[in-house]
Amino acid sequence: MAEVGFPGQHTTTTTVTSSTTVQTNIRFDPAYVRTAPGVLKVIQVVSSLLGFISVQAAHYQYRGYGSFYSWISMIAFWFTGILLGLYLFHLVEKFYKIPWLRMELGFCALWALFYLLASSLVVSVYNNAGYSAAAFFGYAAMFAYAIDAFLKLRAVQAGGLAQGTRVVSKQTTSAVTVTTPPREGY
């Protein structure tokens, strides 16, 4: 005997609402450096600068690995330092339509890899205190950039803003309608 299925309908309605709140006025906010992204940016800037100074104080600073480390650290110093200034004065919030989080995610992930490579190269030089110090600061910067990239990835996945607030709420309603055929023989 074949099983008889019951015809039915299933209806799901999903409503997603998003509310973006930004203040577009330029203002200085020193409290930013006490947030997790602010602390990470300060660590990145300071580590990049101290690593650069350490390589420049080393005896063989113009060899290939020293030059590569200097290049990596100075690009990181200037890029992150400018971003820190933009966040401190809420310019990122003023231009909230620019995909800041995606740009920072790409830069942080790439620079974490660059610092891993550059620090590993300069630590391979034996008996050079300048390169050893640069490697220490490079690894510190690498960890800061890796953590920052992870936080940026989570914020991008959540649909967040770099500065300001975006509230996304999702409401799902489901309805199931089942129609049963009349029974025969009763």
Short mmCIF file of N, CA and C in Angstrom, two decimals:
data_model
loop_
_atom_site.label_atom_id
_atom_site.label_comp_id
_atom_site.label_asym_id
_atom_site.label_seq_id
_atom_site.Cartn_x
_atom_site.Cartn_y
_atom_site.Cartn_z
N MET A 1 0.84 -1.16 0.00
CA MET A 1 0.00 0.00 0.00
C MET A 1 0.90 1.23 0.00
N ALA A 2 0.61 2.16 -0.86
CA ALA A 2 1.41 3.38 -1.00
C ALA A 2 1.00 4.38 0.07
N GLU A 3 2.01 5.08 0.56
CA GLU A 3 1.70 6.11 1.54
C GLU A 3 1.14 7.33 0.84
N VAL A 4 0.18 7.92 1.46
CA VAL A 4 -0.46 9.10 0.90
C VAL A 4 0.07 10.30 1.67
N GLY A 5 0.66 11.25 0.95
CA GLY A 5 1.18 12.45 1.60
C GLY A 5 0.09 13.49 1.70
N PHE A 6 0.23 14.35 2.63
CA PHE A 6 -0.74 15.41 2.81
C PHE A 6 -0.18 16.68 2.18
N PRO A 7 -0.94 17.29 1.33
CA PRO A 7 -0.46 18.54 0.74
C PRO A 7 -0.44 19.63 1.82
N GLY A 8 0.57 20.47 1.77
CA GLY A 8 0.66 21.55 2.76
C GLY A 8 1.45 22.72 2.21
N GLN A 9 1.34 23.79 2.86
CA GLN A 9 2.08 24.98 2.48
C GLN A 9 2.89 25.45 3.67
N HIS A 10 4.07 25.93 3.38
CA HIS A 10 4.93 26.49 4.41
C HIS A 10 5.33 27.89 3.96
N THR A 11 5.05 28.85 4.77
CA THR A 11 5.35 30.23 4.43
C THR A 11 6.28 30.81 5.50
N THR A 12 7.39 31.37 5.05
CA THR A 12 8.32 32.03 5.97
C THR A 12 8.50 33.46 5.52
N THR A 13 8.36 34.37 6.43
CA THR A 13 8.56 35.78 6.15
C THR A 13 9.69 36.28 7.03
N THR A 14 10.70 36.85 6.40
CA THR A 14 11.83 37.40 7.15
C THR A 14 11.90 38.89 6.88
N THR A 15 11.95 39.65 7.95
CA THR A 15 12.04 41.09 7.86
C THR A 15 13.36 41.52 8.49
N VAL A 16 14.20 42.18 7.72
CA VAL A 16 15.48 42.67 8.22
C VAL A 16 15.42 44.19 8.20
N THR A 17 15.65 44.78 9.34
CA THR A 17 15.69 46.24 9.42
C THR A 17 17.07 46.67 9.88
N SER A 18 17.54 47.77 9.36
CA SER A 18 18.86 48.27 9.69
C SER A 18 18.75 49.75 10.03
N SER A 19 19.41 50.14 11.08
CA SER A 19 19.41 51.53 11.51
C SER A 19 20.85 51.97 11.70
N THR A 20 21.29 52.99 10.96
CA THR A 20 22.65 53.49 11.04
C THR A 20 22.63 54.84 11.73
N THR A 21 23.45 54.98 12.77
CA THR A 21 23.53 56.23 13.51
C THR A 21 24.97 56.72 13.50
N VAL A 22 25.22 57.86 12.86
CA VAL A 22 26.55 58.46 12.84
C VAL A 22 26.43 59.94 13.14
N GLN A 23 27.47 60.48 13.71
CA GLN A 23 27.57 61.92 13.90
C GLN A 23 28.62 62.41 12.93
N THR A 24 28.26 63.28 12.02
CA THR A 24 29.19 63.69 10.97
C THR A 24 30.01 64.92 11.31
N ASN A 25 29.93 65.39 12.54
CA ASN A 25 30.76 66.52 12.91
C ASN A 25 32.15 66.04 13.31
N ILE A 26 33.15 66.87 13.04
CA ILE A 26 34.53 66.53 13.37
C ILE A 26 34.78 66.96 14.81
N ARG A 27 35.27 66.01 15.62
CA ARG A 27 35.54 66.31 17.02
C ARG A 27 36.67 65.42 17.50
N PHE A 28 37.42 65.89 18.47
CA PHE A 28 38.53 65.12 19.04
C PHE A 28 37.98 64.24 20.16
N ASP A 29 38.31 62.95 20.11
CA ASP A 29 37.82 61.99 21.09
C ASP A 29 38.99 61.17 21.63
N PRO A 30 39.63 61.62 22.71
CA PRO A 30 40.78 60.87 23.24
C PRO A 30 40.38 59.52 23.86
N ALA A 31 39.10 59.30 24.08
CA ALA A 31 38.65 58.02 24.65
C ALA A 31 38.85 56.88 23.65
N TYR A 32 39.06 57.18 22.37
CA TYR A 32 39.24 56.12 21.38
C TYR A 32 40.45 55.25 21.70
N VAL A 33 41.51 55.85 22.23
CA VAL A 33 42.71 55.06 22.50
C VAL A 33 42.53 54.11 23.67
N ARG A 34 41.42 54.18 24.37
CA ARG A 34 41.14 53.22 25.44
C ARG A 34 40.25 52.08 24.98
N THR A 35 39.81 52.11 23.72
CA THR A 35 39.04 51.00 23.17
C THR A 35 40.02 49.95 22.64
N ALA A 36 39.53 48.75 22.39
CA ALA A 36 40.40 47.68 21.88
C ALA A 36 41.05 48.05 20.54
N PRO A 37 40.28 48.56 19.54
CA PRO A 37 40.95 48.95 18.30
C PRO A 37 41.95 50.10 18.50
N GLY A 38 41.64 51.01 19.42
CA GLY A 38 42.55 52.12 19.69
C GLY A 38 43.85 51.65 20.31
N VAL A 39 43.76 50.75 21.28
CA VAL A 39 44.96 50.20 21.92
C VAL A 39 45.80 49.45 20.90
N LEU A 40 45.14 48.66 20.04
CA LEU A 40 45.88 47.92 19.02
C LEU A 40 46.59 48.87 18.07
N LYS A 41 45.95 49.96 17.68
CA LYS A 41 46.59 50.92 16.77
C LYS A 41 47.80 51.59 17.43
N VAL A 42 47.67 51.92 18.70
CA VAL A 42 48.80 52.52 19.42
C VAL A 42 49.97 51.53 19.48
N ILE A 43 49.68 50.28 19.79
CA ILE A 43 50.73 49.25 19.83
C ILE A 43 51.38 49.10 18.46
N GLN A 44 50.57 49.11 17.40
CA GLN A 44 51.10 48.97 16.05
C GLN A 44 52.01 50.14 15.68
N VAL A 45 51.58 51.36 15.99
CA VAL A 45 52.38 52.54 15.66
C VAL A 45 53.69 52.54 16.44
N VAL A 46 53.61 52.30 17.75
CA VAL A 46 54.81 52.33 18.59
C VAL A 46 55.77 51.20 18.22
N SER A 47 55.25 50.00 17.99
CA SER A 47 56.11 48.87 17.62
C SER A 47 56.77 49.11 16.27
N SER A 48 56.03 49.67 15.34
CA SER A 48 56.60 49.95 14.02
C SER A 48 57.72 50.97 14.11
N LEU A 49 57.50 52.02 14.87
CA LEU A 49 58.53 53.06 15.01
C LEU A 49 59.76 52.53 15.75
N LEU A 50 59.56 51.82 16.85
CA LEU A 50 60.70 51.29 17.60
C LEU A 50 61.46 50.23 16.80
N GLY A 51 60.74 49.42 16.03
CA GLY A 51 61.41 48.44 15.17
C GLY A 51 62.24 49.13 14.09
N PHE A 52 61.71 50.17 13.51
CA PHE A 52 62.46 50.93 12.49
C PHE A 52 63.72 51.54 13.10
N ILE A 53 63.59 52.15 14.27
CA ILE A 53 64.75 52.75 14.93
C ILE A 53 65.79 51.68 15.26
N SER A 54 65.35 50.50 15.68
CA SER A 54 66.27 49.42 16.01
C SER A 54 67.05 48.96 14.79
N VAL A 55 66.38 48.82 13.66
CA VAL A 55 67.08 48.41 12.44
C VAL A 55 68.05 49.49 12.00
N GLN A 56 67.65 50.74 12.10
CA GLN A 56 68.54 51.83 11.68
C GLN A 56 69.76 51.95 12.59
N ALA A 57 69.63 51.53 13.85
CA ALA A 57 70.76 51.57 14.78
C ALA A 57 71.67 50.37 14.62
N ALA A 58 71.24 49.37 13.88
CA ALA A 58 72.04 48.15 13.69
C ALA A 58 73.21 48.45 12.75
N HIS A 59 74.21 47.58 12.82
CA HIS A 59 75.43 47.78 12.03
C HIS A 59 75.20 47.59 10.53
N TYR A 60 74.39 46.62 10.15
CA TYR A 60 74.16 46.32 8.74
C TYR A 60 72.74 46.69 8.33
N GLN A 61 72.33 47.92 8.56
CA GLN A 61 70.95 48.29 8.31
C GLN A 61 70.60 48.35 6.82
N TYR A 62 71.59 48.44 5.95
CA TYR A 62 71.28 48.59 4.52
C TYR A 62 71.32 47.28 3.76
N ARG A 63 71.51 46.18 4.44
CA ARG A 63 71.40 44.89 3.76
C ARG A 63 69.95 44.66 3.38
N GLY A 64 69.70 43.69 2.53
CA GLY A 64 68.36 43.46 2.00
C GLY A 64 67.30 43.26 3.05
N TYR A 65 67.57 42.43 4.06
CA TYR A 65 66.55 42.17 5.07
C TYR A 65 66.33 43.38 5.96
N GLY A 66 67.38 44.16 6.21
CA GLY A 66 67.21 45.39 6.99
C GLY A 66 66.39 46.42 6.23
N SER A 67 66.65 46.53 4.94
CA SER A 67 65.87 47.47 4.11
C SER A 67 64.42 47.03 4.00
N PHE A 68 64.21 45.73 3.84
CA PHE A 68 62.84 45.22 3.76
C PHE A 68 62.09 45.49 5.05
N TYR A 69 62.74 45.24 6.19
CA TYR A 69 62.10 45.50 7.48
C TYR A 69 61.79 46.99 7.62
N SER A 70 62.72 47.84 7.23
CA SER A 70 62.50 49.29 7.33
C SER A 70 61.32 49.71 6.47
N TRP A 71 61.23 49.14 5.28
CA TRP A 71 60.13 49.48 4.37
C TRP A 71 58.79 49.06 4.98
N ILE A 72 58.73 47.84 5.49
CA ILE A 72 57.50 47.33 6.11
C ILE A 72 57.11 48.18 7.31
N SER A 73 58.07 48.48 8.16
CA SER A 73 57.75 49.21 9.39
C SER A 73 57.34 50.65 9.12
N MET A 74 57.94 51.30 8.13
CA MET A 74 57.56 52.69 7.87
C MET A 74 56.20 52.80 7.19
N ILE A 75 55.88 51.89 6.29
CA ILE A 75 54.53 51.91 5.69
C ILE A 75 53.50 51.65 6.78
N ALA A 76 53.79 50.70 7.67
CA ALA A 76 52.86 50.41 8.77
C ALA A 76 52.72 51.61 9.69
N PHE A 77 53.84 52.25 10.00
CA PHE A 77 53.82 53.40 10.90
C PHE A 77 52.95 54.52 10.33
N TRP A 78 53.18 54.88 9.08
CA TRP A 78 52.44 56.00 8.49
C TRP A 78 50.97 55.66 8.24
N PHE A 79 50.69 54.49 7.70
CA PHE A 79 49.31 54.11 7.41
C PHE A 79 48.50 54.03 8.70
N THR A 80 49.03 53.33 9.69
CA THR A 80 48.30 53.16 10.94
C THR A 80 48.24 54.47 11.73
N GLY A 81 49.31 55.25 11.68
CA GLY A 81 49.30 56.54 12.36
C GLY A 81 48.26 57.49 11.78
N ILE A 82 48.14 57.52 10.46
CA ILE A 82 47.11 58.35 9.83
C ILE A 82 45.72 57.84 10.18
N LEU A 83 45.53 56.52 10.16
CA LEU A 83 44.24 55.96 10.55
C LEU A 83 43.89 56.29 12.00
N LEU A 84 44.88 56.23 12.87
CA LEU A 84 44.66 56.58 14.27
C LEU A 84 44.18 58.02 14.38
N GLY A 85 44.80 58.91 13.63
CA GLY A 85 44.36 60.31 13.62
C GLY A 85 42.95 60.47 13.08
N LEU A 86 42.62 59.72 12.03
CA LEU A 86 41.27 59.78 11.47
C LEU A 86 40.23 59.30 12.48
N TYR A 87 40.57 58.26 13.24
CA TYR A 87 39.65 57.77 14.25
C TYR A 87 39.54 58.74 15.43
N LEU A 88 40.66 59.32 15.84
CA LEU A 88 40.64 60.25 16.97
C LEU A 88 39.78 61.48 16.70
N PHE A 89 39.75 61.92 15.44
CA PHE A 89 38.96 63.10 15.09
C PHE A 89 37.62 62.73 14.43
N HIS A 90 37.26 61.47 14.47
CA HIS A 90 35.99 60.95 13.95
C HIS A 90 35.78 61.26 12.47
N LEU A 91 36.88 61.33 11.72
CA LEU A 91 36.75 61.50 10.27
C LEU A 91 36.28 60.21 9.60
N VAL A 92 36.59 59.08 10.22
CA VAL A 92 36.09 57.80 9.70
C VAL A 92 34.58 57.76 9.81
N GLU A 93 34.06 58.30 10.89
CA GLU A 93 32.60 58.33 11.08
C GLU A 93 31.96 59.32 10.12
N LYS A 94 32.65 60.42 9.83
CA LYS A 94 32.12 61.42 8.90
C LYS A 94 31.95 60.82 7.50
N PHE A 95 32.90 60.00 7.10
CA PHE A 95 32.86 59.36 5.78
C PHE A 95 32.53 57.88 5.94
N TYR A 96 31.41 57.60 6.57
CA TYR A 96 31.05 56.22 6.92
C TYR A 96 30.70 55.36 5.72
N LYS A 97 30.47 55.96 4.56
CA LYS A 97 30.12 55.16 3.38
C LYS A 97 31.35 54.49 2.75
N ILE A 98 32.53 54.94 3.11
CA ILE A 98 33.76 54.30 2.64
C ILE A 98 33.91 52.98 3.41
N PRO A 99 34.25 51.89 2.74
CA PRO A 99 34.37 50.60 3.44
C PRO A 99 35.65 50.50 4.27
N TRP A 100 35.71 51.27 5.34
CA TRP A 100 36.90 51.34 6.18
C TRP A 100 37.28 49.97 6.74
N LEU A 101 36.28 49.23 7.21
CA LEU A 101 36.59 47.94 7.84
C LEU A 101 37.22 46.97 6.86
N ARG A 102 36.73 46.94 5.65
CA ARG A 102 37.30 46.03 4.64
C ARG A 102 38.73 46.44 4.27
N MET A 103 38.96 47.74 4.15
CA MET A 103 40.31 48.21 3.83
C MET A 103 41.26 47.87 4.97
N GLU A 104 40.84 48.11 6.20
CA GLU A 104 41.68 47.80 7.35
C GLU A 104 41.90 46.31 7.50
N LEU A 105 40.88 45.52 7.23
CA LEU A 105 41.02 44.07 7.29
C LEU A 105 42.10 43.60 6.33
N GLY A 106 42.05 44.07 5.10
CA GLY A 106 43.07 43.69 4.12
C GLY A 106 44.46 44.13 4.53
N PHE A 107 44.58 45.37 4.98
CA PHE A 107 45.89 45.89 5.38
C PHE A 107 46.42 45.13 6.60
N CYS A 108 45.59 44.94 7.61
CA CYS A 108 46.05 44.27 8.84
C CYS A 108 46.47 42.83 8.56
N ALA A 109 45.71 42.12 7.75
CA ALA A 109 46.06 40.73 7.45
C ALA A 109 47.37 40.67 6.66
N LEU A 110 47.51 41.55 5.68
CA LEU A 110 48.72 41.56 4.86
C LEU A 110 49.93 41.97 5.69
N TRP A 111 49.77 42.96 6.53
CA TRP A 111 50.91 43.43 7.33
C TRP A 111 51.26 42.45 8.44
N ALA A 112 50.34 41.68 8.92
CA ALA A 112 50.69 40.62 9.88
C ALA A 112 51.63 39.62 9.20
N LEU A 113 51.32 39.27 7.96
CA LEU A 113 52.19 38.35 7.21
C LEU A 113 53.53 39.00 6.88
N PHE A 114 53.52 40.26 6.46
CA PHE A 114 54.77 40.96 6.16
C PHE A 114 55.66 41.07 7.40
N TYR A 115 55.06 41.37 8.55
CA TYR A 115 55.86 41.46 9.78
C TYR A 115 56.40 40.09 10.19
N LEU A 116 55.64 39.04 9.98
CA LEU A 116 56.15 37.69 10.26
C LEU A 116 57.39 37.42 9.42
N LEU A 117 57.32 37.74 8.14
CA LEU A 117 58.45 37.51 7.24
C LEU A 117 59.64 38.41 7.59
N ALA A 118 59.38 39.71 7.74
CA ALA A 118 60.47 40.65 8.01
C ALA A 118 61.14 40.37 9.36
N SER A 119 60.35 40.07 10.37
CA SER A 119 60.93 39.80 11.69
C SER A 119 61.71 38.49 11.69
N SER A 120 61.23 37.51 10.97
CA SER A 120 61.96 36.24 10.87
C SER A 120 63.28 36.43 10.13
N LEU A 121 63.29 37.31 9.15
CA LEU A 121 64.53 37.58 8.44
C LEU A 121 65.56 38.29 9.32
N VAL A 122 65.13 39.32 10.05
CA VAL A 122 66.11 40.05 10.84
C VAL A 122 66.54 39.29 12.10
N VAL A 123 65.71 38.39 12.60
CA VAL A 123 66.13 37.61 13.77
C VAL A 123 67.16 36.57 13.37
N SER A 124 67.26 36.27 12.09
CA SER A 124 68.24 35.28 11.63
C SER A 124 69.67 35.82 11.64
N VAL A 125 69.84 37.12 11.83
CA VAL A 125 71.18 37.71 11.90
C VAL A 125 71.69 37.52 13.33
N TYR A 126 72.78 36.81 13.48
CA TYR A 126 73.31 36.49 14.81
C TYR A 126 74.18 37.63 15.34
N ASN A 127 74.18 37.76 16.64
CA ASN A 127 75.03 38.72 17.35
C ASN A 127 74.80 40.16 16.90
N ASN A 128 73.56 40.51 16.69
CA ASN A 128 73.26 41.89 16.34
C ASN A 128 72.07 42.33 17.19
N ALA A 129 72.36 43.15 18.19
CA ALA A 129 71.32 43.56 19.14
C ALA A 129 70.24 44.40 18.47
N GLY A 130 70.63 45.21 17.51
CA GLY A 130 69.64 46.05 16.82
C GLY A 130 68.61 45.21 16.07
N TYR A 131 69.09 44.17 15.39
CA TYR A 131 68.17 43.31 14.66
C TYR A 131 67.32 42.46 15.61
N SER A 132 67.90 42.06 16.73
CA SER A 132 67.13 41.29 17.71
C SER A 132 66.00 42.14 18.29
N ALA A 133 66.31 43.39 18.60
CA ALA A 133 65.28 44.30 19.11
C ALA A 133 64.22 44.55 18.05
N ALA A 134 64.64 44.72 16.81
CA ALA A 134 63.69 44.93 15.72
C ALA A 134 62.78 43.72 15.56
N ALA A 135 63.34 42.52 15.70
CA ALA A 135 62.52 41.31 15.60
C ALA A 135 61.48 41.27 16.71
N PHE A 136 61.87 41.64 17.93
CA PHE A 136 60.93 41.67 19.04
C PHE A 136 59.77 42.62 18.72
N PHE A 137 60.09 43.85 18.31
CA PHE A 137 59.05 44.83 18.01
C PHE A 137 58.24 44.41 16.78
N GLY A 138 58.87 43.73 15.84
CA GLY A 138 58.16 43.24 14.67
C GLY A 138 57.15 42.15 15.02
N TYR A 139 57.56 41.24 15.90
CA TYR A 139 56.61 40.21 16.32
C TYR A 139 55.47 40.80 17.14
N ALA A 140 55.78 41.81 17.95
CA ALA A 140 54.71 42.49 18.70
C ALA A 140 53.72 43.14 17.73
N ALA A 141 54.25 43.80 16.71
CA ALA A 141 53.38 44.42 15.71
C ALA A 141 52.60 43.36 14.94
N MET A 142 53.25 42.23 14.65
CA MET A 142 52.57 41.16 13.92
C MET A 142 51.37 40.65 14.71
N PHE A 143 51.54 40.43 16.00
CA PHE A 143 50.43 39.96 16.82
C PHE A 143 49.32 41.01 16.89
N ALA A 144 49.71 42.27 17.01
CA ALA A 144 48.70 43.34 17.07
C ALA A 144 47.93 43.42 15.76
N TYR A 145 48.63 43.31 14.64
CA TYR A 145 47.93 43.35 13.35
C TYR A 145 47.06 42.11 13.14
N ALA A 146 47.52 40.95 13.59
CA ALA A 146 46.72 39.72 13.44
C ALA A 146 45.45 39.80 14.28
N ILE A 147 45.56 40.28 15.51
CA ILE A 147 44.37 40.42 16.36
C ILE A 147 43.42 41.45 15.77
N ASP A 148 43.97 42.54 15.27
CA ASP A 148 43.14 43.58 14.66
C ASP A 148 42.43 43.04 13.41
N ALA A 149 43.14 42.24 12.61
CA ALA A 149 42.51 41.64 11.43
C ALA A 149 41.36 40.72 11.83
N PHE A 150 41.55 39.95 12.89
CA PHE A 150 40.49 39.07 13.36
C PHE A 150 39.27 39.89 13.81
N LEU A 151 39.51 40.95 14.57
CA LEU A 151 38.39 41.80 15.01
C LEU A 151 37.69 42.47 13.83
N LYS A 152 38.47 42.89 12.84
CA LYS A 152 37.87 43.51 11.65
C LYS A 152 37.04 42.49 10.87
N LEU A 153 37.53 41.27 10.77
CA LEU A 153 36.78 40.22 10.07
C LEU A 153 35.44 39.98 10.74
N ARG A 154 35.43 39.89 12.06
CA ARG A 154 34.17 39.68 12.78
C ARG A 154 33.23 40.86 12.59
N ALA A 155 33.77 42.07 12.58
CA ALA A 155 32.93 43.26 12.38
C ALA A 155 32.36 43.30 10.97
N VAL A 156 33.16 42.91 9.98
CA VAL A 156 32.67 42.88 8.59
C VAL A 156 31.57 41.84 8.45
N GLN A 157 31.77 40.68 9.05
CA GLN A 157 30.76 39.62 8.97
C GLN A 157 29.46 40.03 9.65
N ALA A 158 29.57 40.84 10.70
CA ALA A 158 28.37 41.29 11.42
C ALA A 158 27.72 42.49 10.75
N GLY A 159 28.36 43.04 9.72
CA GLY A 159 27.79 44.19 9.03
C GLY A 159 27.97 45.49 9.79
N GLY A 160 29.00 45.56 10.63
CA GLY A 160 29.22 46.74 11.45
C GLY A 160 29.87 47.89 10.72
N LEU A 161 29.94 49.01 11.39
CA LEU A 161 30.62 50.20 10.89
C LEU A 161 31.96 50.34 11.60
N ALA A 162 32.88 51.05 10.98
CA ALA A 162 34.16 51.28 11.62
C ALA A 162 33.98 52.20 12.83
N GLN A 163 33.13 53.21 12.69
CA GLN A 163 32.82 54.12 13.78
C GLN A 163 31.36 54.50 13.65
N GLY A 164 30.70 54.70 14.74
CA GLY A 164 29.25 54.91 14.71
C GLY A 164 28.57 53.60 15.05
N THR A 165 27.26 53.57 14.93
CA THR A 165 26.55 52.33 15.26
C THR A 165 25.59 51.96 14.14
N ARG A 166 25.48 50.69 13.93
CA ARG A 166 24.50 50.15 13.01
C ARG A 166 23.82 49.01 13.72
N VAL A 167 22.51 49.12 13.86
CA VAL A 167 21.74 48.08 14.53
C VAL A 167 20.98 47.32 13.44
N VAL A 168 21.22 46.04 13.38
CA VAL A 168 20.52 45.18 12.41
C VAL A 168 19.67 44.22 13.20
N SER A 169 18.38 44.26 12.95
CA SER A 169 17.49 43.32 13.63
C SER A 169 16.80 42.46 12.58
N LYS A 170 16.60 41.22 12.93
CA LYS A 170 16.01 40.25 12.01
C LYS A 170 14.82 39.61 12.71
N GLN A 171 13.69 39.64 12.04
CA GLN A 171 12.48 39.04 12.60
C GLN A 171 11.97 38.03 11.59
N THR A 172 11.78 36.80 12.04
CA THR A 172 11.32 35.74 11.16
C THR A 172 10.00 35.19 11.71
N THR A 173 9.03 35.09 10.82
CA THR A 173 7.75 34.47 11.19
C THR A 173 7.49 33.32 10.24
N SER A 174 6.99 32.24 10.75
CA SER A 174 6.70 31.07 9.94
C SER A 174 5.24 30.68 10.13
N ALA A 175 4.65 30.20 9.06
CA ALA A 175 3.28 29.70 9.12
C ALA A 175 3.21 28.42 8.29
N VAL A 176 2.58 27.42 8.84
CA VAL A 176 2.42 26.15 8.14
C VAL A 176 0.93 25.87 8.03
N THR A 177 0.50 25.62 6.81
CA THR A 177 -0.90 25.27 6.56
C THR A 177 -0.93 23.85 6.03
N VAL A 178 -1.66 22.98 6.71
CA VAL A 178 -1.76 21.59 6.29
C VAL A 178 -3.22 21.30 5.96
N THR A 179 -3.45 20.77 4.80
CA THR A 179 -4.81 20.41 4.37
C THR A 179 -4.90 18.90 4.39
N THR A 180 -5.85 18.35 5.13
CA THR A 180 -6.03 16.91 5.17
C THR A 180 -7.23 16.52 4.32
N PRO A 181 -7.06 15.49 3.49
CA PRO A 181 -8.20 15.06 2.68
C PRO A 181 -9.22 14.34 3.53
N PRO A 182 -10.47 14.37 3.10
CA PRO A 182 -11.50 13.66 3.87
C PRO A 182 -11.24 12.16 3.85
N ARG A 183 -11.56 11.49 4.93
CA ARG A 183 -11.34 10.04 5.01
C ARG A 183 -12.52 9.34 4.36
N GLU A 184 -12.21 8.32 3.61
CA GLU A 184 -13.26 7.57 2.93
C GLU A 184 -13.69 6.38 3.78
N GLY A 185 -14.90 6.01 3.68
CA GLY A 185 -15.41 4.82 4.34
C GLY A 185 -15.94 5.06 5.74
N TYR A 186 -16.04 6.22 6.22
CA TYR A 186 -16.58 6.44 7.56
C TYR A 186 -17.92 7.06 7.48
#
